[in-house]
Amino acid sequence: MFVGDIAGFDACAAVHYDAAHSCEAIQRTNRADIMSRVLIIGAGGVGGVVTHKCAQAADVFTDICLASRTLSKCERIARQIKRPIRTARVEADSPANVVRLIRRVRPDVVINVALPYQDLSIMEACLATGVDYLDTANYEPPEKAKFEYRWQWAYRKRYEKAGLMALLGCGFDPGVSNVFCAYAQKHYFDEIHSVDILDCNAGSHGRPFATNFNPEINIREISQRGKYWENGAWHDTDPLSVHQSFDFPEIGPREMYLMYHEELESLARNIKGVRRLRFWMTFGEQYLTYLHVLQNVGMTRIDPVDYEGHKVVPLKFLKSLLPEPSSLGPTYTGKTNIGCLIEGLKNGRRRRVYIYNVCDHAACYREVKAQAVSYTTGVPAVIGAILMVNKVWHRPGVHNTEDFDPDPFMEQLSRRGLPWVVRELRRGEFRVK
Amino acid sequence: MFVGDIAGFDACAAVHYDAAHSCEAIQRTNRADIMSRVLIIGAGGVGGVVTHKCAQAADVFTDICLASRTLSKCERIARQIKRPIRTARVEADSPANVVRLIRRVRPDVVINVALPYQDLSIMEACLATGVDYLDTANYEPPEKAKFEYRWQWAYRKRYEKAGLMALLGCGFDPGVSNVFCAYAQKHYFDEIHSVDILDCNAGSHGRPFATNFNPEINIREISQRGKYWENGAWHDTDPLSVHQSFDFPEIGPREMYLMYHEELESLARNIKGVRRLRFWMTFGEQYLTYLHVLQNVGMTRIDPVDYEGHKVVPLKFLKSLLPEPSSLGPTYTGKTNIGCLIEGLKNGRRRRVYIYNVCDHAACYREVKAQAVSYTTGVPAVIGAILMVNKVWHRPGVHNTEDFDPDPFMEQLSRRGLPWVVRELRRGEFRVK
């Protein structure tokens, strides 16, 4: 059963549920009289999307500054947009440097789409200058491929005390995936028993090997051990060892692999009574062959190696050889499908619901000069920032996206290019083993 | 029909042919009263074998010096050998540095088993000091993966004038492969019409990916375009695009790939009237997958790439991550089979002869602490040096191994660990398409 569908969809009208809708909040979000300044840090593929989408939201963001270590990347993005975009150089590793930039720009919110290593320095700078903070990927220490929220959650009390808000992981997954869970919890379930987050990229960029976002971060993420939550405990698996085929709507069957992903950590805390949480991502056979080879020869190592007297980190060096993810856009075809398959009880009866978005690479490129992986990450970040500056989502402290009312976010998703589908499933349909 | 076979084989007695044998030369080679000094430059896998085998030839080499840029590698090899071995540090890129070393050591011959980039500087140093020279792999310029004899052949007049001899490419292939051709020409054919050199390594080192000699040189060699000689002209092929299965004696069927190899250049000049010359090497599917991936991501590039302000050559960096070829020995099992399949006319009738050596990795390791790829390269170099210092093979100028009487070399091969087989083939047997 199709419930809500696609572009131009009006959340107040089309979605079936019992709970009252937050239409007041949604209306507030759509008010045209809020003028605010946004500082975007990071000018990669996602930074480009965020800048384009902030520029589209002219009623919200009257002033946009895009900053990066490489000014030319900011300027290239600014040239794609008709509205004037300010650009700046910033060393995001240095809180002092970010503080100076924030003092100059005086933004209402900082959208951090730089490297995950830089989350803490930017959070520090926001604290020092009294500005709200948002990011899409959680901090990981450079010397260890391990992502956990604890480093960022540790800022909770300081943000609360300062009356500031930090919104963590507000991309698609994490971000929208958490909102989908909160939305299901609010409208579809009394008890959620299991969540499978399913991330499929069935696009083709025509290169033998490339990663869809920063290769360093991407390869660190997928070469670590798998992990899922079941019956109150974490369980480990060998990297990419658990996999199965799944028939993705609008795409078809693809092999998907169990991985650890950061939203599992917050969802395990925030979905009360959940019994199982898993994350799955699709990979093509060729991609995995390349990854396997690069791992086996040592090219994915993140410890420095001596090369003619210089320290070279193999994975960073590999990154310098691979195509820039933002360069893949022009030739990218095919679609992504990211969503949550959720099981639980409603009124004492078993229910299964599948909420997902399908995004088309070429359509994204036409709109914002970026492929769908960047698009699906960047658009939710802009939505999060809109909800924050409009005070629809605003509570001092450090938060994940499932901490807030999902309805205004869901409404914005459809309005801003990421329409979603809620599909009520029959027994056995879209089964994940 | 088996003609000569294996260890302890006496070339004077067992080989069937019409021409008179050079038994006098062979006897001279085996004289015990020649005392000479050898300087070995290069302490990789082949350098180790050369040092071991020179030490075994105590009747020829009374004094052995092993030099390399890394003294500890020389010392490690010296410790494996009961006889005293002198060691020295040398920068083989610098002719002046090599000259100083040669003046100190005063060798009768220099065996160059360093990097091919260093051939010219060592040849210069030998000229400057009046010492004979031998190597196993021809010069290639560092910035271009292209091997040709022209740079070294250009030294011919200067060596002649100085009364010195340089013997080029005296490993197995080139080296023994050329001697096999000369031997076939001398004893089996009036006219040689075609030669296929077949190089099979069916060994297993138990690592996901490693090269059997210097990875940088190995990968440069096999990633270049294929080339063969036919009807008076060179023909090009895409890298590794031409291949077929061949049933190697003592090994079984293996897929072999047409490649360019340096001995084709000298054989095309030296085998009068030859119509076709080809070189084939076997590769496992996994090896080729790895190679393909590494090429596609740019890791086999030999142009420098900027990495955090330093110039890094991807292929050299890859080399620093891969296992040292000399470290593969202890676990290496299986065999190599390298030989020449030769067709032509004898007394007006078609004849096909297959001359080859089979070498066992583990047996090599037991003898000299190196695998068969190093062994088959190092032993012929020592034989060449023995023939040179004994004046059995000695003529001023720059030579390839087919320029001399093959018989004493063939006799030494069997004596020193590389016994060979001459197999007279029936029609259709061991066919190469």
PDB file of C-alpha atoms in Angstrom, chain B residues 148-322:
ATOM      1  CA  GLU B 148      66.132  -1.481 -25.258  1.00  0.00           C
ATOM      2  CA  TYR B 149      69.743  -2.472 -25.725  1.00  0.00           C
ATOM      3  CA  ARG B 150      70.698   0.649 -27.658  1.00  0.00           C
ATOM      4  CA  TRP B 151      71.956   2.556 -24.634  1.00  0.00           C
ATOM      5  CA  GLN B 152      74.270  -0.297 -23.693  1.00  0.00           C
ATOM      6  CA  TRP B 153      75.209  -1.375 -27.208  1.00  0.00           C
ATOM      7  CA  ALA B 154      76.445   2.199 -27.679  1.00  0.00           C
ATOM      8  CA  TYR B 155      79.379   1.260 -25.421  1.00  0.00           C
ATOM      9  CA  ARG B 156      80.664  -1.358 -27.894  1.00  0.00           C
ATOM     10  CA  LYS B 157      83.514   0.667 -29.412  1.00  0.00           C
ATOM     11  CA  ARG B 158      84.719   2.016 -26.078  1.00  0.00           C
ATOM     12  CA  TYR B 159      84.826  -1.486 -24.565  1.00  0.00           C
ATOM     13  CA  GLU B 160      86.600  -2.862 -27.651  1.00  0.00           C
ATOM     14  CA  LYS B 161      89.134  -0.084 -27.552  1.00  0.00           C
ATOM     15  CA  ALA B 162      89.781  -0.667 -23.872  1.00  0.00           C
ATOM     16  CA  GLY B 163      90.175  -4.417 -24.448  1.00  0.00           C
ATOM     17  CA  LEU B 164      87.329  -4.998 -22.018  1.00  0.00           C
ATOM     18  CA  MET B 165      84.273  -7.185 -22.244  1.00  0.00           C
ATOM     19  CA  ALA B 166      80.693  -6.426 -21.168  1.00  0.00           C
ATOM     20  CA  LEU B 167      78.268  -9.339 -21.180  1.00  0.00           C
ATOM     21  CA  LEU B 168      74.677  -8.091 -21.185  1.00  0.00           C
ATOM     22  CA  GLY B 169      71.549  -9.880 -20.022  1.00  0.00           C
ATOM     23  CA  CYS B 170      73.182 -12.982 -18.566  1.00  0.00           C
ATOM     24  CA  GLY B 171      70.318 -14.159 -16.357  1.00  0.00           C
ATOM     25  CA  PHE B 172      67.830 -16.816 -17.404  1.00  0.00           C
ATOM     26  CA  ASP B 173      65.688 -14.797 -19.761  1.00  0.00           C
ATOM     27  CA  PRO B 174      67.523 -12.970 -21.232  1.00  0.00           C
ATOM     28  CA  GLY B 175      70.663 -15.052 -20.873  1.00  0.00           C
ATOM     29  CA  VAL B 176      69.966 -18.768 -20.879  1.00  0.00           C
ATOM     30  CA  SER B 177      67.100 -18.262 -23.338  1.00  0.00           C
ATOM     31  CA  ASN B 178      69.613 -16.799 -25.806  1.00  0.00           C
ATOM     32  CA  VAL B 179      72.093 -19.617 -25.113  1.00  0.00           C
ATOM     33  CA  PHE B 180      69.340 -22.192 -25.736  1.00  0.00           C
ATOM     34  CA  CYS B 181      68.784 -20.560 -29.146  1.00  0.00           C
ATOM     35  CA  ALA B 182      72.503 -20.570 -29.930  1.00  0.00           C
ATOM     36  CA  TYR B 183      72.717 -24.190 -28.815  1.00  0.00           C
ATOM     37  CA  ALA B 184      69.775 -25.161 -31.033  1.00  0.00           C
ATOM     38  CA  GLN B 185      71.302 -23.256 -33.933  1.00  0.00           C
ATOM     39  CA  LYS B 186      74.640 -25.000 -33.440  1.00  0.00           C
ATOM     40  CA  HIS B 187      73.437 -28.566 -32.943  1.00  0.00           C
ATOM     41  CA  TYR B 188      69.856 -28.955 -34.148  1.00  0.00           C
ATOM     42  CA  PHE B 189      69.094 -26.659 -37.044  1.00  0.00           C
ATOM     43  CA  ASP B 190      70.408 -25.490 -40.350  1.00  0.00           C
ATOM     44  CA  GLU B 191      67.751 -22.780 -40.336  1.00  0.00           C
ATOM     45  CA  ILE B 192      65.672 -21.544 -37.397  1.00  0.00           C
ATOM     46  CA  HIS B 193      62.277 -20.238 -38.503  1.00  0.00           C
ATOM     47  CA  SER B 194      60.608 -19.448 -35.217  1.00  0.00           C
ATOM     48  CA  VAL B 195      61.369 -19.205 -31.517  1.00  0.00           C
ATOM     49  CA  ASP B 196      58.828 -19.004 -28.717  1.00  0.00           C
ATOM     50  CA  ILE B 197      60.391 -18.298 -25.354  1.00  0.00           C
ATOM     51  CA  LEU B 198      58.073 -19.677 -22.660  1.00  0.00           C
ATOM     52  CA  ASP B 199      58.447 -18.491 -19.086  1.00  0.00           C
ATOM     53  CA  CYS B 200      56.224 -20.210 -16.544  1.00  0.00           C
ATOM     54  CA  ASN B 201      56.254 -19.650 -12.809  1.00  0.00           C
ATOM     55  CA  ALA B 202      53.807 -22.065 -11.241  1.00  0.00           C
ATOM     56  CA  GLY B 203      55.023 -21.347  -7.748  1.00  0.00           C
ATOM     57  CA  SER B 204      52.904 -20.179  -4.856  1.00  0.00           C
ATOM     58  CA  HIS B 205      54.173 -17.813  -2.189  1.00  0.00           C
ATOM     59  CA  GLY B 206      50.996 -17.734  -0.117  1.00  0.00           C
ATOM     60  CA  ARG B 207      50.686 -13.923  -0.190  1.00  0.00           C
ATOM     61  CA  PRO B 208      47.702 -12.195  -1.801  1.00  0.00           C
ATOM     62  CA  PHE B 209      49.994 -10.176  -4.066  1.00  0.00           C
ATOM     63  CA  ALA B 210      53.738 -10.006  -4.461  1.00  0.00           C
ATOM     64  CA  THR B 211      56.183  -9.798  -7.316  1.00  0.00           C
ATOM     65  CA  ASN B 212      59.017 -12.268  -7.722  1.00  0.00           C
ATOM     66  CA  PHE B 213      61.615  -9.635  -8.337  1.00  0.00           C
ATOM     67  CA  ASN B 214      61.759  -5.891  -7.774  1.00  0.00           C
ATOM     68  CA  PRO B 215      58.060  -4.903  -7.969  1.00  0.00           C
ATOM     69  CA  GLU B 216      58.848  -1.640  -9.652  1.00  0.00           C
ATOM     70  CA  ILE B 217      60.780  -3.302 -12.492  1.00  0.00           C
ATOM     71  CA  ASN B 218      58.345  -6.202 -12.707  1.00  0.00           C
ATOM     72  CA  ILE B 219      55.258  -4.030 -13.029  1.00  0.00           C
ATOM     73  CA  ARG B 220      56.911  -1.657 -15.494  1.00  0.00           C
ATOM     74  CA  GLU B 221      57.781  -4.662 -17.620  1.00  0.00           C
ATOM     75  CA  ILE B 222      54.404  -6.318 -17.743  1.00  0.00           C
ATOM     76  CA  SER B 223      52.253  -3.236 -18.041  1.00  0.00           C
ATOM     77  CA  GLN B 224      53.880  -2.089 -21.275  1.00  0.00           C
ATOM     78  CA  ARG B 225      52.607  -2.985 -24.724  1.00  0.00           C
ATOM     79  CA  GLY B 226      53.315  -6.456 -26.106  1.00  0.00           C
ATOM     80  CA  LYS B 227      55.662  -6.731 -29.094  1.00  0.00           C
ATOM     81  CA  TYR B 228      56.917  -9.570 -31.265  1.00  0.00           C
ATOM     82  CA  TRP B 229      59.066  -9.997 -34.342  1.00  0.00           C
ATOM     83  CA  GLU B 230      57.606 -11.433 -37.523  1.00  0.00           C
ATOM     84  CA  ASN B 231      58.732 -11.339 -41.162  1.00  0.00           C
ATOM     85  CA  GLY B 232      61.322  -8.668 -40.607  1.00  0.00           C
ATOM     86  CA  ALA B 233      59.228  -6.259 -38.543  1.00  0.00           C
ATOM     87  CA  TRP B 234      58.042  -5.592 -35.012  1.00  0.00           C
ATOM     88  CA  HIS B 235      54.347  -5.932 -34.256  1.00  0.00           C
ATOM     89  CA  ASP B 236      52.584  -4.327 -31.288  1.00  0.00           C
ATOM     90  CA  THR B 237      49.798  -5.703 -29.126  1.00  0.00           C
ATOM     91  CA  ASP B 238      47.788  -4.235 -26.267  1.00  0.00           C
ATOM     92  CA  PRO B 239      49.302  -5.162 -22.886  1.00  0.00           C
ATOM     93  CA  LEU B 240      48.601  -8.838 -22.073  1.00  0.00           C
ATOM     94  CA  SER B 241      45.903  -9.004 -24.745  1.00  0.00           C
ATOM     95  CA  VAL B 242      47.279 -12.070 -26.578  1.00  0.00           C
ATOM     96  CA  HIS B 243      47.275 -15.263 -24.547  1.00  0.00           C
ATOM     97  CA  GLN B 244      46.768 -19.016 -24.716  1.00  0.00           C
ATOM     98  CA  SER B 245      47.047 -22.086 -22.579  1.00  0.00           C
ATOM     99  CA  PHE B 246      50.205 -24.189 -22.737  1.00  0.00           C
ATOM    100  CA  ASP B 247      50.855 -27.523 -21.047  1.00  0.00           C
ATOM    101  CA  PHE B 248      54.213 -27.017 -19.340  1.00  0.00           C
ATOM    102  CA  PRO B 249      56.246 -30.168 -18.627  1.00  0.00           C
ATOM    103  CA  GLU B 250      56.307 -31.058 -14.903  1.00  0.00           C
ATOM    104  CA  ILE B 251      53.694 -28.333 -14.247  1.00  0.00           C
ATOM    105  CA  GLY B 252      50.604 -28.705 -16.411  1.00  0.00           C
ATOM    106  CA  PRO B 253      48.439 -26.273 -18.373  1.00  0.00           C
ATOM    107  CA  ARG B 254      48.894 -22.607 -17.603  1.00  0.00           C
ATOM    108  CA  GLU B 255      47.670 -19.466 -19.339  1.00  0.00           C
ATOM    109  CA  MET B 256      50.586 -17.579 -20.881  1.00  0.00           C
ATOM    110  CA  TYR B 257      50.621 -14.012 -22.212  1.00  0.00           C
ATOM    111  CA  LEU B 258      52.549 -12.499 -25.086  1.00  0.00           C
ATOM    112  CA  MET B 259      54.913  -9.800 -23.832  1.00  0.00           C
ATOM    113  CA  TYR B 260      57.859  -7.868 -25.078  1.00  0.00           C
ATOM    114  CA  HIS B 261      61.101  -9.061 -23.547  1.00  0.00           C
ATOM    115  CA  GLU B 262      64.556  -7.736 -24.127  1.00  0.00           C
ATOM    116  CA  GLU B 263      66.197 -10.833 -25.650  1.00  0.00           C
ATOM    117  CA  LEU B 264      63.884 -10.547 -28.649  1.00  0.00           C
ATOM    118  CA  GLU B 265      65.874  -7.487 -29.715  1.00  0.00           C
ATOM    119  CA  SER B 266      69.246  -9.233 -29.801  1.00  0.00           C
ATOM    120  CA  LEU B 267      67.884 -12.538 -31.121  1.00  0.00           C
ATOM    121  CA  ALA B 268      66.224 -10.734 -34.041  1.00  0.00           C
ATOM    122  CA  ARG B 269      69.692  -9.537 -35.012  1.00  0.00           C
ATOM    123  CA  ASN B 270      71.640 -12.652 -34.199  1.00  0.00           C
ATOM    124  CA  ILE B 271      69.514 -15.587 -35.420  1.00  0.00           C
ATOM    125  CA  LYS B 272      70.019 -15.277 -39.125  1.00  0.00           C
ATOM    126  CA  GLY B 273      66.888 -15.763 -41.170  1.00  0.00           C
ATOM    127  CA  VAL B 274      64.511 -16.137 -38.229  1.00  0.00           C
ATOM    128  CA  ARG B 275      60.921 -15.391 -39.248  1.00  0.00           C
ATOM    129  CA  ARG B 276      59.165 -15.101 -35.900  1.00  0.00           C
ATOM    130  CA  LEU B 277      60.281 -14.440 -32.324  1.00  0.00           C
ATOM    131  CA  ARG B 278      57.853 -14.278 -29.441  1.00  0.00           C
ATOM    132  CA  PHE B 279      58.044 -14.220 -25.660  1.00  0.00           C
ATOM    133  CA  TRP B 280      55.341 -15.621 -23.383  1.00  0.00           C
ATOM    134  CA  MET B 281      54.950 -15.456 -19.624  1.00  0.00           C
ATOM    135  CA  THR B 282      52.381 -17.113 -17.385  1.00  0.00           C
ATOM    136  CA  PHE B 283      50.333 -15.143 -14.886  1.00  0.00           C
ATOM    137  CA  GLY B 284      47.713 -16.333 -12.454  1.00  0.00           C
ATOM    138  CA  GLU B 285      44.238 -14.824 -12.650  1.00  0.00           C
ATOM    139  CA  GLN B 286      44.609 -13.279  -9.216  1.00  0.00           C
ATOM    140  CA  TYR B 287      47.902 -11.632 -10.104  1.00  0.00           C
ATOM    141  CA  LEU B 288      46.328 -10.066 -13.177  1.00  0.00           C
ATOM    142  CA  THR B 289      43.298  -8.865 -11.214  1.00  0.00           C
ATOM    143  CA  TYR B 290      45.602  -7.141  -8.761  1.00  0.00           C
ATOM    144  CA  LEU B 291      47.673  -5.653 -11.525  1.00  0.00           C
ATOM    145  CA  HIS B 292      44.575  -4.425 -13.330  1.00  0.00           C
ATOM    146  CA  VAL B 293      43.189  -2.756 -10.207  1.00  0.00           C
ATOM    147  CA  LEU B 294      46.502  -1.145  -9.337  1.00  0.00           C
ATOM    148  CA  GLN B 295      46.829   0.192 -12.869  1.00  0.00           C
ATOM    149  CA  ASN B 296      43.281   1.501 -12.932  1.00  0.00           C
ATOM    150  CA  VAL B 297      43.624   3.419  -9.683  1.00  0.00           C
ATOM    151  CA  GLY B 298      46.915   4.887 -10.878  1.00  0.00           C
ATOM    152  CA  MET B 299      49.245   3.020  -8.515  1.00  0.00           C
ATOM    153  CA  THR B 300      51.506   1.824 -11.351  1.00  0.00           C
ATOM    154  CA  ARG B 301      52.159   5.346 -12.625  1.00  0.00           C
ATOM    155  CA  ILE B 302      55.855   6.267 -12.805  1.00  0.00           C
ATOM    156  CA  ASP B 303      55.350  10.031 -12.962  1.00  0.00           C
ATOM    157  CA  PRO B 304      55.591  11.847  -9.640  1.00  0.00           C
ATOM    158  CA  VAL B 305      52.409  12.973  -7.897  1.00  0.00           C
ATOM    159  CA  ASP B 306      52.207  15.774  -5.367  1.00  0.00           C
ATOM    160  CA  TYR B 307      51.459  14.526  -1.862  1.00  0.00           C
ATOM    161  CA  GLU B 308      51.447  17.165   0.859  1.00  0.00           C
ATOM    162  CA  GLY B 309      54.168  19.087  -0.931  1.00  0.00           C
ATOM    163  CA  HIS B 310      56.393  16.071  -1.679  1.00  0.00           C
ATOM    164  CA  LYS B 311      56.847  14.282  -4.953  1.00  0.00           C
ATOM    165  CA  VAL B 312      55.735  10.666  -4.686  1.00  0.00           C
ATOM    166  CA  VAL B 313      56.028   8.192  -7.587  1.00  0.00           C
ATOM    167  CA  PRO B 314      53.027   5.857  -7.161  1.00  0.00           C
ATOM    168  CA  LEU B 315      54.839   2.734  -8.386  1.00  0.00           C
ATOM    169  CA  LYS B 316      57.806   3.351  -6.085  1.00  0.00           C
ATOM    170  CA  PHE B 317      55.429   3.917  -3.195  1.00  0.00           C
ATOM    171  CA  LEU B 318      53.587   0.706  -4.032  1.00  0.00           C
ATOM    172  CA  LYS B 319      56.938  -1.084  -4.003  1.00  0.00           C
ATOM    173  CA  SER B 320      57.508   0.106  -0.441  1.00  0.00           C
ATOM    174  CA  LEU B 321      54.223  -1.566   0.621  1.00  0.00           C
ATOM    175  CA  LEU B 322      54.653  -4.904  -1.177  1.00  0.00           C
TER     176      LEU B 322
END
